[in-house]
Short mmCIF file of C-alpha atoms in Angstrom, two decimals:
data_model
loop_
_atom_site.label_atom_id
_atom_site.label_comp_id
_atom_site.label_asym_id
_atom_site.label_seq_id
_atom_site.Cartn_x
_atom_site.Cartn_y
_atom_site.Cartn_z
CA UNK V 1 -47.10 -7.01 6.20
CA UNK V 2 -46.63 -5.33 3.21
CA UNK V 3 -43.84 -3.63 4.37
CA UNK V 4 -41.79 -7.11 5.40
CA UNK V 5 -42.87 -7.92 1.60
CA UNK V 6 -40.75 -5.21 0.45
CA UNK V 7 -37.84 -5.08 2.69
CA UNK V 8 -38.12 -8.92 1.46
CA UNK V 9 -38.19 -8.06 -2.36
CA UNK V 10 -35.05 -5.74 -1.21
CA UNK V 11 -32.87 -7.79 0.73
CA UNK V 12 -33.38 -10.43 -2.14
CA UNK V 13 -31.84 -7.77 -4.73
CA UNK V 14 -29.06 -6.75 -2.35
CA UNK V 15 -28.47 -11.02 -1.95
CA UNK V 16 -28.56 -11.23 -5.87
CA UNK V 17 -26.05 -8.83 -6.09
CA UNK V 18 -23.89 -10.69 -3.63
CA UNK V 19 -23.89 -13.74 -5.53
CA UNK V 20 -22.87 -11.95 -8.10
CA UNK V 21 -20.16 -10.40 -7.72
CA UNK V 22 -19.22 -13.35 -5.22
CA UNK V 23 -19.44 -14.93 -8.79
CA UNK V 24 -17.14 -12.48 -10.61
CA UNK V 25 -14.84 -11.89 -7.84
CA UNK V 26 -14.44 -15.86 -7.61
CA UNK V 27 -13.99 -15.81 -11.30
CA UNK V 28 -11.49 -12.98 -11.57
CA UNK V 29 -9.40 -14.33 -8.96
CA UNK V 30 -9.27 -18.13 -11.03
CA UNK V 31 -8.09 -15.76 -14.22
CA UNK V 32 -5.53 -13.59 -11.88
CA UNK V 33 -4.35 -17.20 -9.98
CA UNK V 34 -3.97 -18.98 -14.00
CA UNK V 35 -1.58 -16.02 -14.59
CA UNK V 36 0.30 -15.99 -12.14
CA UNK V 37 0.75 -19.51 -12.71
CA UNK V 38 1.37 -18.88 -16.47
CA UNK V 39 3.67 -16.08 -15.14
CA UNK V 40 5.41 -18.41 -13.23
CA UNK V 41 5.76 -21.29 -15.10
CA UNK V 42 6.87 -19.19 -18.18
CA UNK V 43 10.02 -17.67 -15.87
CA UNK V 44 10.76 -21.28 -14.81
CA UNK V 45 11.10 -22.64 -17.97
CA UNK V 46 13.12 -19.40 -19.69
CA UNK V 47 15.48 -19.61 -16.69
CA UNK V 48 16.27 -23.21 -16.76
CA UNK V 49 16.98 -23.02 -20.13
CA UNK V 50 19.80 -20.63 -19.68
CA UNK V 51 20.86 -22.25 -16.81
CA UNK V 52 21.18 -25.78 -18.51
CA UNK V 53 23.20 -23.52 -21.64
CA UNK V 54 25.73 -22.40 -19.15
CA UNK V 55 26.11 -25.94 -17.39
CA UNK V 56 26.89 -27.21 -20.78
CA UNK V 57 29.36 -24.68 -21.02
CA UNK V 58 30.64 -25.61 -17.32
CA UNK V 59 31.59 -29.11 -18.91
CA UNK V 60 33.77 -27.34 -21.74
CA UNK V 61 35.38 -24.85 -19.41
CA UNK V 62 36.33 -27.98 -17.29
CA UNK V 63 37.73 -30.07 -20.23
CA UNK V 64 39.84 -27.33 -21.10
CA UNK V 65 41.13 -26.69 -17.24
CA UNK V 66 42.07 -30.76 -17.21
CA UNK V 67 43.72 -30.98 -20.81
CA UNK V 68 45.68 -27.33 -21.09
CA UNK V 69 48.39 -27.51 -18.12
CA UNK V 70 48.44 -24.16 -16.37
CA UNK V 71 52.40 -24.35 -16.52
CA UNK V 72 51.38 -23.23 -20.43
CA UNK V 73 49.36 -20.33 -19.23
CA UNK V 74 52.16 -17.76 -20.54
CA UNK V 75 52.48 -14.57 -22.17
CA UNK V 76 54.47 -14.02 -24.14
CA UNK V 77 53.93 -18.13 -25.20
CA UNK V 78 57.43 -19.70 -25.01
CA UNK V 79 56.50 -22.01 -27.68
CA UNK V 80 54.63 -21.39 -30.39
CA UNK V 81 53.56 -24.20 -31.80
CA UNK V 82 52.02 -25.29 -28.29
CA UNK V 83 50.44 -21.56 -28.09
CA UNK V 84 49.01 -22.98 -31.58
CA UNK V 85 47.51 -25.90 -30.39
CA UNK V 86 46.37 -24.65 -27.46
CA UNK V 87 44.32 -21.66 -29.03
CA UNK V 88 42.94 -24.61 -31.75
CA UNK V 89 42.15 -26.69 -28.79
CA UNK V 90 39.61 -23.66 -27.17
CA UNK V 91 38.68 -22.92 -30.10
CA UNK V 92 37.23 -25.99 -31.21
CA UNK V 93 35.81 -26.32 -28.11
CA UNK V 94 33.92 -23.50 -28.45
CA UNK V 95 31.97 -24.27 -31.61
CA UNK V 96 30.59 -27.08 -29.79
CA UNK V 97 28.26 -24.48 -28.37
CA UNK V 98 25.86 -22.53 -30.69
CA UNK V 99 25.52 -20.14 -28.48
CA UNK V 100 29.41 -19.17 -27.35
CA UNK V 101 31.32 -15.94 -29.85
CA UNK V 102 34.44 -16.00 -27.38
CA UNK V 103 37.00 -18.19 -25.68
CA UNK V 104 40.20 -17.83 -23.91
CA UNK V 105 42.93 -18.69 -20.96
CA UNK V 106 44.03 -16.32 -18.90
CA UNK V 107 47.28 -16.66 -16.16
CA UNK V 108 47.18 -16.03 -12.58
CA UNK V 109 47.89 -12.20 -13.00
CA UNK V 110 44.04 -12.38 -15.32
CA UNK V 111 46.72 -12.13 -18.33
CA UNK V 112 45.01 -13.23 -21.70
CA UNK V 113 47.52 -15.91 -22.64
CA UNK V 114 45.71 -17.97 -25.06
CA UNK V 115 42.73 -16.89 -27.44
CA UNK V 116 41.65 -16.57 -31.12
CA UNK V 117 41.47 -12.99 -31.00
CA UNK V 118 43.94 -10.38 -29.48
CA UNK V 119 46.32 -11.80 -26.56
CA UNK V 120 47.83 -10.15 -23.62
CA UNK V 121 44.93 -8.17 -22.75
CA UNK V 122 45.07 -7.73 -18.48
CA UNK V 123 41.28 -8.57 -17.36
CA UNK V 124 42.67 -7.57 -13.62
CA UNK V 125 39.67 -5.61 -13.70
CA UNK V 126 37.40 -7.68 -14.96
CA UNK V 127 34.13 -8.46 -12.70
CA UNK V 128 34.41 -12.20 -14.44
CA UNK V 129 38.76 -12.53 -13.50
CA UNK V 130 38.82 -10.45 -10.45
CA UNK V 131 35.94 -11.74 -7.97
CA UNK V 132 37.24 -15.87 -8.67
CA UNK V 133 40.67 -14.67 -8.16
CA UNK V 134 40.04 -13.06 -4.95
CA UNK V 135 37.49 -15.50 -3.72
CA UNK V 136 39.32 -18.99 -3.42
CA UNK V 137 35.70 -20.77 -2.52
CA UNK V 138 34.24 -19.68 -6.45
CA UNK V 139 35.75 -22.36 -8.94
CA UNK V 140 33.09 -21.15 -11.74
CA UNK V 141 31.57 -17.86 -11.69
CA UNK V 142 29.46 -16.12 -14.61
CA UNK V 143 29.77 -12.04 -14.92
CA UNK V 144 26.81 -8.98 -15.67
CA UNK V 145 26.95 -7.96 -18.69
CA UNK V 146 30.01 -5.91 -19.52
CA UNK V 147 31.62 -4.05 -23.02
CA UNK V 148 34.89 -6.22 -23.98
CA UNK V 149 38.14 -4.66 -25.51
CA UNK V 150 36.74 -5.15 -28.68
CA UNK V 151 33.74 -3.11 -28.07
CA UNK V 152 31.16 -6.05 -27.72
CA UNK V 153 28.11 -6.31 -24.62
CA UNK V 154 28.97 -10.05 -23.43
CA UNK V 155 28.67 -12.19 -20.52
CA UNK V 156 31.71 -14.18 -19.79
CA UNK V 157 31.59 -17.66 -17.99
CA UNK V 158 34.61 -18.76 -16.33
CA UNK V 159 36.25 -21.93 -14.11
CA UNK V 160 39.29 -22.05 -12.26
CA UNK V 161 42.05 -24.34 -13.27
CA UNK V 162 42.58 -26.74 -10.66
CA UNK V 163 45.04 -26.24 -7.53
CA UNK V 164 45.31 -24.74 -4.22
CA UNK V 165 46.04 -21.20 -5.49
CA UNK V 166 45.08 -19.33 -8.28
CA UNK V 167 47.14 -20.50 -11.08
CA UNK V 168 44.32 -18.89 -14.13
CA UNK V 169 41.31 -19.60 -15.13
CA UNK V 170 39.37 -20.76 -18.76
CA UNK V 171 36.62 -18.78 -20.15
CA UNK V 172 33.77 -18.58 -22.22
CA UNK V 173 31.53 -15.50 -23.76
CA UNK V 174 28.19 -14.83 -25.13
CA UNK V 175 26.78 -11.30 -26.42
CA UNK V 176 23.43 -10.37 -25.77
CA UNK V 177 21.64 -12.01 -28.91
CA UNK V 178 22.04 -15.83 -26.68
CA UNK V 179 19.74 -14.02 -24.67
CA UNK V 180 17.21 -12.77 -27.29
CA UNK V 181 17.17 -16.41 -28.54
CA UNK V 182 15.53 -17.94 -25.01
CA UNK V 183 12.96 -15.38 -25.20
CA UNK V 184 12.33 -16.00 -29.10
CA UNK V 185 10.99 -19.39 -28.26
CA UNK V 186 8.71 -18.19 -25.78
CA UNK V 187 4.99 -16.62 -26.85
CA UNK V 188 3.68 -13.61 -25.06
CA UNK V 189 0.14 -12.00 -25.08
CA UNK V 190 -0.39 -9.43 -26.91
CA UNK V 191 0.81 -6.47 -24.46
CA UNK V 192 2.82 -8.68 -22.25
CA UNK V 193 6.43 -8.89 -22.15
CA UNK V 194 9.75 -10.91 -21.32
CA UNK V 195 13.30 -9.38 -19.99
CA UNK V 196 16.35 -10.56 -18.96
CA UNK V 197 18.68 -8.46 -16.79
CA UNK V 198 21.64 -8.84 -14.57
CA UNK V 199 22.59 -7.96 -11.07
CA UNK V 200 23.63 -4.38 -11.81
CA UNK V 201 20.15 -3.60 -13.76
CA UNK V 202 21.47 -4.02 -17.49
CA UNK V 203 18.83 -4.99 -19.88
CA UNK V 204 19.98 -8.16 -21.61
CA UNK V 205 16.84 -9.16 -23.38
CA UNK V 206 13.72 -7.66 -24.22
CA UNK V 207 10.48 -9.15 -26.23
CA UNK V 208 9.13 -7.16 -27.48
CA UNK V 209 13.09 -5.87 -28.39
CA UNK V 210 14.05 -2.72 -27.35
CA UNK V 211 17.07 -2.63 -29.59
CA UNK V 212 18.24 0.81 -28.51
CA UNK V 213 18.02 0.20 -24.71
CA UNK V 214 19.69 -3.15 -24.97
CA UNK V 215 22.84 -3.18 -22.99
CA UNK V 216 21.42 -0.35 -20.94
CA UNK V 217 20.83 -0.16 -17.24
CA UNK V 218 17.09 0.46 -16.20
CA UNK V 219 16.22 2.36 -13.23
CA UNK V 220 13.05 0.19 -11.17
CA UNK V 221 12.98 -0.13 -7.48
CA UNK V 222 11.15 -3.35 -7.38
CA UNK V 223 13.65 -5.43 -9.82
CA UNK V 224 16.31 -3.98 -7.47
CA UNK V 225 15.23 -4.91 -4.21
CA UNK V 226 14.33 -7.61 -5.98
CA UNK V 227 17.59 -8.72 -6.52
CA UNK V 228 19.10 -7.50 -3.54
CA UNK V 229 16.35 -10.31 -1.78
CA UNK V 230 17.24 -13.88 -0.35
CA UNK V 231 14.02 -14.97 -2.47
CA UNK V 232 14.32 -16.64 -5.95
CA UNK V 233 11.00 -15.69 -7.15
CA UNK V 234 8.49 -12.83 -6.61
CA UNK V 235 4.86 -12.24 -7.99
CA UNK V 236 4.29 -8.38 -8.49
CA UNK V 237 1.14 -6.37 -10.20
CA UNK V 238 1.72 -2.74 -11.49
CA UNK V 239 3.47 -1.23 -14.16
CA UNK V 240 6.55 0.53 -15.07
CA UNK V 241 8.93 -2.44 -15.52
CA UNK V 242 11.26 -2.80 -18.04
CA UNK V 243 9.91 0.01 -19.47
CA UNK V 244 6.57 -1.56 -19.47
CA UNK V 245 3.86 1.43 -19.63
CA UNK V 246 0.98 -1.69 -18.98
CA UNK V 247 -0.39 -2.72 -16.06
CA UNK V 248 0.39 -6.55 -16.12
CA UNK V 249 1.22 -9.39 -13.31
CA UNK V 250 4.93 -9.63 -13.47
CA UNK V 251 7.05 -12.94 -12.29
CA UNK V 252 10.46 -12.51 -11.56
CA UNK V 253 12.73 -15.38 -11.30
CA UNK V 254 16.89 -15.36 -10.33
CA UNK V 255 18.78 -18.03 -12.42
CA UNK V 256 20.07 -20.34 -10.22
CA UNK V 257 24.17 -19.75 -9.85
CA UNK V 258 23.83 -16.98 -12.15
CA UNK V 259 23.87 -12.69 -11.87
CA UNK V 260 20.67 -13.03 -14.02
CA UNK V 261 17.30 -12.35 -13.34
CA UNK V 262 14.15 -13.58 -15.88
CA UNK V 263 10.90 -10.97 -15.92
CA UNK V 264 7.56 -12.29 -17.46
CA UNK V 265 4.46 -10.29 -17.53
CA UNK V 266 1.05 -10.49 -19.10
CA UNK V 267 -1.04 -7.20 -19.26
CA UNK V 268 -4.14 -6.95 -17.58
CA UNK V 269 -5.62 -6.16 -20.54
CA UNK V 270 -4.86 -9.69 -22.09
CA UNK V 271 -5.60 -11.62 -19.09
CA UNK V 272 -8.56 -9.98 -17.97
CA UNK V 273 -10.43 -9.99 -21.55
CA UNK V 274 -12.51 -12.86 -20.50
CA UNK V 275 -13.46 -11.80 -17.64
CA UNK V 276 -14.59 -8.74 -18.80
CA UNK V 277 -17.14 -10.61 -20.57
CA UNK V 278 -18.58 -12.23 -17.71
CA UNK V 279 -18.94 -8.80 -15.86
CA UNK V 280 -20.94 -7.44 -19.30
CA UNK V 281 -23.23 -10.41 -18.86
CA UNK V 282 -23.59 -10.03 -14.90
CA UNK V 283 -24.25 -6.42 -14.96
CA UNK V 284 -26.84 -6.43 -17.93
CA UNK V 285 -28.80 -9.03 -15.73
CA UNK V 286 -27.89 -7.09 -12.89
CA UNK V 287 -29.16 -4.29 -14.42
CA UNK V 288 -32.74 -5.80 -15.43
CA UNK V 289 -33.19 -6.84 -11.46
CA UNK V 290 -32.64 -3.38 -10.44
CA UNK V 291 -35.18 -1.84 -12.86
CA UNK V 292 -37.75 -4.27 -11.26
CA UNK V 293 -36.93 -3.55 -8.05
CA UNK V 294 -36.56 0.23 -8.09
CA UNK V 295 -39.60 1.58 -7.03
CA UNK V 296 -39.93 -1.08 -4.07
CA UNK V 297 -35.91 0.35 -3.17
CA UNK V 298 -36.82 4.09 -3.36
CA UNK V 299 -40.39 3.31 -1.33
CA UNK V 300 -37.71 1.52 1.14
CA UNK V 301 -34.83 4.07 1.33
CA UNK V 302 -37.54 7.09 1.78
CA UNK V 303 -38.57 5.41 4.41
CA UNK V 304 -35.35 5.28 6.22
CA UNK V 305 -34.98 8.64 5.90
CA UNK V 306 -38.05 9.38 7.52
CA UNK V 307 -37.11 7.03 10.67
CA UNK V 308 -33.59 9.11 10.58
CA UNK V 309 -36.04 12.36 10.86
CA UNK V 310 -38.04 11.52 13.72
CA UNK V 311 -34.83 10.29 15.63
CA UNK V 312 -33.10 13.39 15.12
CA UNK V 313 -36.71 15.24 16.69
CA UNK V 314 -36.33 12.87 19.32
CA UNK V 315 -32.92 13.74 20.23
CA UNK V 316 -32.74 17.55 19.33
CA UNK V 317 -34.55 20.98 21.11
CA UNK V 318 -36.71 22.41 18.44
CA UNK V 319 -35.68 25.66 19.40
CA UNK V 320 -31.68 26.12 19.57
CA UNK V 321 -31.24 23.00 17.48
CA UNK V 322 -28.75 21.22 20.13
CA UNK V 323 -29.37 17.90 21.53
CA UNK V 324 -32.10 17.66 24.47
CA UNK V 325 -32.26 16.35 27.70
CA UNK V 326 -32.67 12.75 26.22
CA UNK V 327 -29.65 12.59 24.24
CA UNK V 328 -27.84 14.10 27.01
CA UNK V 329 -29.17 11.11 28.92
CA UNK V 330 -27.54 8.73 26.41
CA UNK V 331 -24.03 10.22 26.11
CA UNK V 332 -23.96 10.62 29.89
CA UNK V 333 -23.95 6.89 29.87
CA UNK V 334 -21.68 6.03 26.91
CA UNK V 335 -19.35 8.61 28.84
CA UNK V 336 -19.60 6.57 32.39
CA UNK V 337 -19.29 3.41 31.03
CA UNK V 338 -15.93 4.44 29.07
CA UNK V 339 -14.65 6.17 31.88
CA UNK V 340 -15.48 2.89 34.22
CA UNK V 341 -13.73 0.50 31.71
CA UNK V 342 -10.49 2.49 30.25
CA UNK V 343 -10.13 4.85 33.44
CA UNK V 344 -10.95 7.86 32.15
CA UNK V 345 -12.10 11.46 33.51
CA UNK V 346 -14.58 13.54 32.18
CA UNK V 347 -16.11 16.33 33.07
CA UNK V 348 -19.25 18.42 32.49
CA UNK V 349 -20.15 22.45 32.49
CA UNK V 350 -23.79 23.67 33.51
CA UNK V 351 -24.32 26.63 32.74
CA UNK V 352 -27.22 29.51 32.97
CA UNK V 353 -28.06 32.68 31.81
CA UNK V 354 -28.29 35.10 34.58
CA UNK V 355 -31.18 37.33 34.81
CA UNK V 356 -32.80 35.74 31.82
CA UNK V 357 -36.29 36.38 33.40
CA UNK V 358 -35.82 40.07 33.09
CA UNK V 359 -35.64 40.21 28.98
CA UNK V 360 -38.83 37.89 28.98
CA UNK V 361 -40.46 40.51 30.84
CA UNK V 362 -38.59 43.59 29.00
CA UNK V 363 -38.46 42.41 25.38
CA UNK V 364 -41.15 39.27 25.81
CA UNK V 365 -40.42 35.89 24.82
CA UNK V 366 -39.45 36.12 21.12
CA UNK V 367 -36.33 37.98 22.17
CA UNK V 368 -36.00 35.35 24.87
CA UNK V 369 -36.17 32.67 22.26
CA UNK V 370 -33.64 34.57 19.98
CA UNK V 371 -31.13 35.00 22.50
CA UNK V 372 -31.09 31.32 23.25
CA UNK V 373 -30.13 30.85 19.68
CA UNK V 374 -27.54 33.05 19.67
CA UNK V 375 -26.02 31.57 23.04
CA UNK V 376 -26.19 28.34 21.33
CA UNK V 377 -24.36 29.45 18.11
CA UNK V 378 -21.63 31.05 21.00
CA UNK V 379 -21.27 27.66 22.36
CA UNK V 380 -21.17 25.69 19.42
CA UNK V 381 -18.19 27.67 18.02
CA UNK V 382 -16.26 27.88 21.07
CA UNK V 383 -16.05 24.02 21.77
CA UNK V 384 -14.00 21.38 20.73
CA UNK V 385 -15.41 18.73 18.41
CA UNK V 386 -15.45 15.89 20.53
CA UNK V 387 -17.86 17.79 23.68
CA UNK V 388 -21.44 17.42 23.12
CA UNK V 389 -23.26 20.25 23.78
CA UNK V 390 -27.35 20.70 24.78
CA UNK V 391 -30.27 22.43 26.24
CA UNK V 392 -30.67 21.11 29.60
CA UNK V 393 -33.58 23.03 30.10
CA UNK V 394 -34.85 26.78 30.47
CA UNK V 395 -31.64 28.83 30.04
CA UNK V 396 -29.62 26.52 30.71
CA UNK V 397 -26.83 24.18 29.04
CA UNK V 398 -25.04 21.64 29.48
CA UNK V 399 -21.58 20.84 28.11
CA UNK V 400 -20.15 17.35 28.71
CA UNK V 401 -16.36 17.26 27.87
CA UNK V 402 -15.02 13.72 27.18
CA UNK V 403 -10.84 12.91 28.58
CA UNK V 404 -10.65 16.08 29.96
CA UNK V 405 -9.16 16.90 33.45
CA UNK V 406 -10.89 19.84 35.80
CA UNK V 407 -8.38 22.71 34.50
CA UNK V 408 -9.04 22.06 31.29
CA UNK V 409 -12.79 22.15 32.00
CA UNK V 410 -12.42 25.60 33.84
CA UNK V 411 -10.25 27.02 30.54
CA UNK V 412 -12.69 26.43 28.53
CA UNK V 413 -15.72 27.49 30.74
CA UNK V 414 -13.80 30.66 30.96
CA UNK V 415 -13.20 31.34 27.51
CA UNK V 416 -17.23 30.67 26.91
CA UNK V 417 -18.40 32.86 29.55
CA UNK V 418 -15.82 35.65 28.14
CA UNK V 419 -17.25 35.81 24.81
CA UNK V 420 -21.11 35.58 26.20
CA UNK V 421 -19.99 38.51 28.16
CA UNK V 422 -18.24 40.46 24.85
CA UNK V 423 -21.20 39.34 23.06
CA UNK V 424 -23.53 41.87 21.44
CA UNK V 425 -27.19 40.14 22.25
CA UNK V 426 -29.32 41.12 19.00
CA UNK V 427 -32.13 43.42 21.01
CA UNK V 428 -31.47 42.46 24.82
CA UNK V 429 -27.68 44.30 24.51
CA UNK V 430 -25.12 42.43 26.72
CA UNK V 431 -25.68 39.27 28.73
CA UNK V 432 -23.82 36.92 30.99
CA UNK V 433 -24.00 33.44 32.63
CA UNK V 434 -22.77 31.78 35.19
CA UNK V 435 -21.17 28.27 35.55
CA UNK V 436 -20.39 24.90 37.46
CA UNK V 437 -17.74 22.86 36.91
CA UNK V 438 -17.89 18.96 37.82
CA UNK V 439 -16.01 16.36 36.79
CA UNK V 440 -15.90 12.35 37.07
CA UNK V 441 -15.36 10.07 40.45
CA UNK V 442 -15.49 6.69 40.35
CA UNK V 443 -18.54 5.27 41.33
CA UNK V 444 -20.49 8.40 40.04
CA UNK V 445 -23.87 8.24 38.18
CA UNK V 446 -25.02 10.64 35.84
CA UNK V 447 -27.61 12.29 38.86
CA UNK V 448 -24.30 13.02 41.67
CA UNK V 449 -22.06 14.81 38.39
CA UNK V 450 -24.97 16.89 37.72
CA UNK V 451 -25.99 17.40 41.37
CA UNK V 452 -22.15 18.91 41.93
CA UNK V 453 -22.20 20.82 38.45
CA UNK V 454 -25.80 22.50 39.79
CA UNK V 455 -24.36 23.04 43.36
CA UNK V 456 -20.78 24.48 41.40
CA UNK V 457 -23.74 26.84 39.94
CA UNK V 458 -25.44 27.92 42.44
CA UNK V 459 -22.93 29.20 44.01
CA UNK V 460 -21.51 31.00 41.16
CA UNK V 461 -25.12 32.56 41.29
CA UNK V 462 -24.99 33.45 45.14
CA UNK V 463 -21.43 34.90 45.29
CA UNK V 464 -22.20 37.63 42.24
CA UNK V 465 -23.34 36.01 38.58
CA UNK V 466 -21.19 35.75 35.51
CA UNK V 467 -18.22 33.43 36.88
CA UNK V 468 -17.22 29.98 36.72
CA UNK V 469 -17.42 27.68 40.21
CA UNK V 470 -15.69 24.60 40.28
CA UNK V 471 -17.49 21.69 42.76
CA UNK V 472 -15.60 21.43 45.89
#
């Protein structure tokens, strides 16, 4: 009774700490789930901002495609004061958005015909002129980032002027402070952190700013396959993005229509602050069971160990240390049944020392004993990890050899009766045994494999001593 009382008193402590870290792991995940949400949420909102800046641009570019004829799309102008107006025209348009630092029209050879900087300037290979031009289904396409001719990191939106064929196209820049300004507005923990990039890995935007790797491509596996994906959004906990040495839960988000991708992270050290708390207050209380309980746990765990103790007597020959007759017993039928059900074959090796009466009655029984010993060390050494060796009785032993076929049986039976043979026996000089080989039949029991096995030995007994008999 007392005994129940205290497995009881245990099992209680073991349920207590159940519930409590049922409790913690319950609350964690509610803290991991709100930032992913805020993650989430956060890349949402960043990323339809810049998509709603460059759909307002989309509206200018296509003013300018209806109003500007693409007949004028010429370089050299032929007429100046239409060049003029033209280049006033784009330009006004352009300070209608805060955000925009560069306009300009380009002809159907990606010839800079019209803009307030420096014209004639071939954007052939341009990522932002060459992929509308050569793909006639793209009527407005934005670019990565890219350096201009003037030396500037921009993004450049453009829209084709309308037609069947390529006749030019109207365009738009930003440089990488538009960026900056999303992230700006947006408030991060206190180790967490925002980026922008594009397609081809350039860092756009950083906060906290990373002025000298702005413009920069960053090397990361998971923002690249990222990209590479069909998905729009991914969830991802680790470190190392963006150059972010913390260990945060990342969102990354693709901007509709757009080469850009938005990354928000929160550290685990921010979001998991309150949590932490909890876990100080669980384990202090935690803590205060144990001590109570302590004595009752030892009392209980001591007395597992003694019931592990007497089952290992109960299974193992006090002399030699190997398993008895009983154990035997139970592998025999672990081994039947698994060879019944997955159609396996076994086998087993009996084997006895021969003439072991004669160094009982030579050297007495204490040298018997001690050779035993060694012949079990021999054995144990010289099988494979998954046989199960034992003292069947006497002198002799009994090897059962799981998914094993009858040549590989008589290998190995061979190689142990070579080294009992090479063996120098501690007092009683050299020995040998002999041995019988049996393996499984269907519809054996454990009394017919060791009825063959005893018959392989006798006869490897009658025909001379010290060899190995396979059953017939």
């Amino acid at each position: 009774m007392i005994q129940k009382i205290k497995l009881y008193y245990y099992l209680f402590s073991i349920s207590i700490l159940i519930l409590f870290c049922i409790d913690n792991y319950v609350s964690y995940t509610h803290e991991k789930t709100l930032t992913l949400n805020r993650t989430s949420n956060s890349s949402l909102l960043i990323s339809e901002w810049i998509k709603s800046a460059f759909i307002s641009s989309d509206y200018i570019l296509q003013d300018m495609i209806y109003t500007v004829p693409s007949s004028e799309l010429q370089y050299p102008a032929k007429n100046i004061d239409s060049y003029r107006k033209i280049t006033k025209y784009i330009n006004d348009k352009r300070k209608t958005l805060p955000n925009a630092n560069g306009v300009g029209l380009n002809d159907k050879n990606c010839i800079l015909t019209h803009t307030p900087a420096i014209v004639g300037f071939n954007a052939i290979d341009r990522e932002w002129c060459s992929v509308p031009k050569n793909n006639p289904k793209i009527q407005t396409y934005i670019s990565n980032m890219f350096e201009s001719n003037i030396g500037e990191l921009m993004v450049v939106q453009v829209r084709k002027f309308p037609g069947e064929t390529f006749t030019g196209l109207a365009g738009l820049g930003v440089n990488l402070n538009f960026f900056s300004k999303w992230l700006e507005k947006v408030k991060t923990t206190p180790h967490g952190m925002i980026a922008i990039v594009d397609s081809k890995m350039n860092l756009l935007a950083r906060q906290p700013a990373l002025d000298n790797m702005l413009g920069k491509e960053i090397d990361n596996s998971i923002i690249k396959d990222f990209i590479a994906s069909n998905t729009t959004q991914s969830l991802y906990s680790g470190k190392n993005i963006v150059l972010d040495k913390e260990n945060s839960i990342y969102s990354l988000r693709k901007v509709d229509n757009s080469p850009f991708v938005v990354i928000v992270g929160e550290a685990d050290e921010d979001w998991q602050e309150r949590w932490r708390k909890q876990v100080v207050v669980s384990i202090l209380i935690l803590i205060t069971l144990w001590i109570m309980a302590w004595q009752i746990l030892q009392h209980y765990i001591q007395t597992l160990e003694n019931e592990k103790k007497l089952e290992h007597l109960s299974q193992t020959d006090q002399l030699t240390g190997l398993y008895n007759r009983h154990k035997l017993h139970q592998v025999f039928t672990s081994e039947i049944n698994r060879s019944n059900r997955f159609e396996e074959v076994f086998g087993v090796i009996l084997l006895d020392l021969d003439l072991f009466k004669n160094v009982n009655d030579t050297y007495g029984h204490d040298v018997g004993d001690l050779v035993l010993k060694e012949i079990s060390n021999i054995l144990k050494d010289n099988i494979r990890a998954s046989d199960t060796l034992g003292r069947w009785g006497g002198e002799e032993f009994l090897i059962i050899l799981p998914k094993i076929d009858i040549d590989g049986a008589k290998i190995l039976a061979e190689k142990l009766r070579k080294e009992i043979e090479n063996h120098q026996f501690t007092i009683a000089g050299k020995m040998t045994a002999s041995f019988g080989l049996a393996y499984y039949k269907k519809g054996d029991d454990e009394n017919s494999i060791i009825k063959r096995a005893d018959d392989a030995l006798y006869k490897a007994k009658e025909i001379g001593r010290n060899i190995v008999k396979i059953e017939e």
